[in-house]
Tab-separated table of C-alpha atoms in Angstrom:
chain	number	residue	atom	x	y	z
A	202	UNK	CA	166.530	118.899	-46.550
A	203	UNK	CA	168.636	116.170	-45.164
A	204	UNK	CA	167.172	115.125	-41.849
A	205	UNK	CA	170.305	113.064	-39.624
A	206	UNK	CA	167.808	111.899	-36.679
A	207	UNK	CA	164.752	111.443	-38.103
A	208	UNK	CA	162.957	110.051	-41.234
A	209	UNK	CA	160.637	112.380	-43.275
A	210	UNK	CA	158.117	110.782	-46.193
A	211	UNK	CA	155.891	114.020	-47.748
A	212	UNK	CA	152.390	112.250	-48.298
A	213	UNK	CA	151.286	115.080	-50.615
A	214	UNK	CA	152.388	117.021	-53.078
A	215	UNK	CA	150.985	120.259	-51.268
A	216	UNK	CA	151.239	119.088	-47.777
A	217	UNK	CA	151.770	116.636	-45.115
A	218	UNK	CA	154.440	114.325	-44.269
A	219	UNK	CA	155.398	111.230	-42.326
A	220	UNK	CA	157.775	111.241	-39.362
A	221	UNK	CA	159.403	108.456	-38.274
A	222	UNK	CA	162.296	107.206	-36.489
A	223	UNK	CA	161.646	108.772	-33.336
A	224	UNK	CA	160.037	107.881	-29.905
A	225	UNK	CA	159.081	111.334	-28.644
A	226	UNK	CA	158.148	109.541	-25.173
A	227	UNK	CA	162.323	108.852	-24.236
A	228	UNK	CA	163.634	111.941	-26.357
A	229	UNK	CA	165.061	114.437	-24.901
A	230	UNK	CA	167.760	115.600	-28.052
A	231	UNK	CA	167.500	119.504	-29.090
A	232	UNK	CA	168.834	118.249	-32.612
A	233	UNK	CA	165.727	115.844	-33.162
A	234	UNK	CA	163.302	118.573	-32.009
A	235	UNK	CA	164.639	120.568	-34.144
A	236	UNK	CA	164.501	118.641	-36.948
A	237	UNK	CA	160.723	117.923	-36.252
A	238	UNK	CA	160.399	121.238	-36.317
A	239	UNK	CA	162.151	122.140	-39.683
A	240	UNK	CA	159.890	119.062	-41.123
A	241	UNK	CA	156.907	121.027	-39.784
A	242	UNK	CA	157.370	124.215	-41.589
A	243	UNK	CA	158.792	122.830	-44.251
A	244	UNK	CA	154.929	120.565	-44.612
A	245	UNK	CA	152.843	122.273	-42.737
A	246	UNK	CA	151.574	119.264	-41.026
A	247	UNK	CA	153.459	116.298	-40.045
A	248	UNK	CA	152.147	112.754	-38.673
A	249	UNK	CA	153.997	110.253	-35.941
A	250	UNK	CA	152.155	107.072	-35.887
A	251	UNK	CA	152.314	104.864	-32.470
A	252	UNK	CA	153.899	107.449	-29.982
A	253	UNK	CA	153.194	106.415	-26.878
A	254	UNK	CA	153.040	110.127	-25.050
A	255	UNK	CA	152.548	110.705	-21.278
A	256	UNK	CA	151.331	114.454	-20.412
A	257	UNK	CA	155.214	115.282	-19.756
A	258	UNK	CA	156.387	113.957	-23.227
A	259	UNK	CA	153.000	116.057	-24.754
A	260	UNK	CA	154.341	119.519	-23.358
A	261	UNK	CA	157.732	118.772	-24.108
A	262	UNK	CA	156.638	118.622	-27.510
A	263	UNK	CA	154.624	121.287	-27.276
A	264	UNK	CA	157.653	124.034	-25.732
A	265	UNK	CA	159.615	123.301	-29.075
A	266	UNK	CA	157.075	125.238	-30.733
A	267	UNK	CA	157.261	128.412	-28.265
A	268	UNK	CA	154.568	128.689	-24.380
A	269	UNK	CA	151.804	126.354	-24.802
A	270	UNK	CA	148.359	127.944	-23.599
A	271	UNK	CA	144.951	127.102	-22.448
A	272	UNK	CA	142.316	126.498	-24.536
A	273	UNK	CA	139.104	128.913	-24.174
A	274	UNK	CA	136.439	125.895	-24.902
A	275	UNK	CA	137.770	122.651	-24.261
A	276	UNK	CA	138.730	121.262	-20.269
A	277	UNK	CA	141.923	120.551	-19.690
A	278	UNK	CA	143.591	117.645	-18.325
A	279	UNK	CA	143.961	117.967	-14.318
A	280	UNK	CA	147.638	119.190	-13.819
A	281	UNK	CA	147.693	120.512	-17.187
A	282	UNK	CA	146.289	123.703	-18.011
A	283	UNK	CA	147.942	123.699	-21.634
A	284	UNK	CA	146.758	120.210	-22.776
A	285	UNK	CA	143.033	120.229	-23.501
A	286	UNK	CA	140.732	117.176	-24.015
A	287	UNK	CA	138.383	117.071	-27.072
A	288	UNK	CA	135.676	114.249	-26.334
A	289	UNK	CA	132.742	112.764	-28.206
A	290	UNK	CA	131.240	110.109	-26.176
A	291	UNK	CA	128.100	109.133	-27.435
A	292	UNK	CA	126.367	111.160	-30.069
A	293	UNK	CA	126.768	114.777	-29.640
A	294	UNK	CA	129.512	116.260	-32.074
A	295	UNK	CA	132.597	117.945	-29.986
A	296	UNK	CA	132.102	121.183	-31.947
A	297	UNK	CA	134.843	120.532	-34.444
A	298	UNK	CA	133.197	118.496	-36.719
A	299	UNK	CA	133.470	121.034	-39.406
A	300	UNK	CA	136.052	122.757	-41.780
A	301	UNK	CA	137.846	125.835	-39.142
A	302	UNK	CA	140.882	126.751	-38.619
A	303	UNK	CA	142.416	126.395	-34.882
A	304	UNK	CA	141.722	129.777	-32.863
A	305	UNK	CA	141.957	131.736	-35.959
A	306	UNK	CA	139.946	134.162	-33.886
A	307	UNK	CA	142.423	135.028	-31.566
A	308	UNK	CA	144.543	138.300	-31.963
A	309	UNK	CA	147.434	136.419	-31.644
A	310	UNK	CA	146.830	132.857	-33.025
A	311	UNK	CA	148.784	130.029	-31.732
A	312	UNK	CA	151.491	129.300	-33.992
A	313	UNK	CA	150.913	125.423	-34.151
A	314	UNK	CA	148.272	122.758	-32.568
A	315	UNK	CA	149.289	119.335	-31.546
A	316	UNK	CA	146.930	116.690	-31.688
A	317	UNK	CA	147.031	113.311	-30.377
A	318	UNK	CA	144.782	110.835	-31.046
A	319	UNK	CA	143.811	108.199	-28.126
A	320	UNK	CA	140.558	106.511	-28.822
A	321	UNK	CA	139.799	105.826	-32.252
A	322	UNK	CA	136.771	104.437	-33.772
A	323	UNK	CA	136.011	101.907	-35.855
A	324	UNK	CA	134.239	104.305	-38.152
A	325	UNK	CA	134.743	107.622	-38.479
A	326	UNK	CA	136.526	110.100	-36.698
A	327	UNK	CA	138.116	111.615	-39.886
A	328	UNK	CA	140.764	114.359	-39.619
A	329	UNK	CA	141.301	116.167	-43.038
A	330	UNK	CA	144.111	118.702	-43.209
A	331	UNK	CA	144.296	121.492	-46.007
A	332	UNK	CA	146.669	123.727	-47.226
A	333	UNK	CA	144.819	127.139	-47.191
A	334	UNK	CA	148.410	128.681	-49.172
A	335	UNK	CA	148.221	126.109	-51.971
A	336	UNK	CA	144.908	126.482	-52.535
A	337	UNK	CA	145.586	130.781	-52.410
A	338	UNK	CA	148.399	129.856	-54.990
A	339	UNK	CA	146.523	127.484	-57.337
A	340	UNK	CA	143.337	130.610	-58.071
A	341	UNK	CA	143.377	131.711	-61.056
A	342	UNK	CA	143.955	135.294	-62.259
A	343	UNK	CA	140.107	136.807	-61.837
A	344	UNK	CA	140.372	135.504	-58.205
């Protein structure tokens, strides 16, 4: 796909790709959403390093993708019922140090998650994405 606003760089061969070219915190263009969003499907997950996003700029992100919702575990962020804040401070895991997939047991599953990434630490803090329909692809025959 040609992408006219944005630059795309797949970091797999499965999934995942680079976005770049954009400041989603001044954006406001349908056409660069868009394209965001055909990058999405089109990788399944997509990465934009060094956006500098207020809580406004987060749910405007968020409302490309359809009605944001709350959470059932996680607090939100005061005035913002659809952005939730995952914390580990200290020792105690935040519940999602594990393989899961995001409110798979919902009904009606969101459609996408957003993260974004604030306080990083030196070590750890690892986020590893997989592509369940690849790996449903690549099983052999007796599988």
């Amino acid at each position: 796909m040609d992408y006219r606003h944005i630059r795309v760089e797949p970091l797999t061969p499965t999934a995942g790709a680079l976005i770049g070219g954009v400041e989603l915190a001044s954006e406001r263009r349908d056409a660069v959403y868009d394209e965001i969003k055909q990058a999405l499907w089109r990788h399944g997950v997509v990465f934009m390093r060094r956006q500098s996003l207020d809580h406004e700029s987060f749910v405007r992100l968020g409302a490309v993708f359809g009605e944001m919702e709350q959470h059932e575990f996680f607090p939100h962020v005061p005035g913002y019922p659809c952005i939730q804040r995952v914390s580990n401070q200290g020792e105690d895991e935040p519940g999602t140090a594990r393989w899961h997939t995001d409110v798979s047991f919902r009904a009606r599953p969101n459609l996408v998650s957003i993260l974004r990434l604030t306080d990083v630490p030196p070590t750890g803090g690892d986020t590893l994405w997989m592509h369940a329909g690849a790996a449903f692809d690549a099983l052999g025959p007796a599988m």
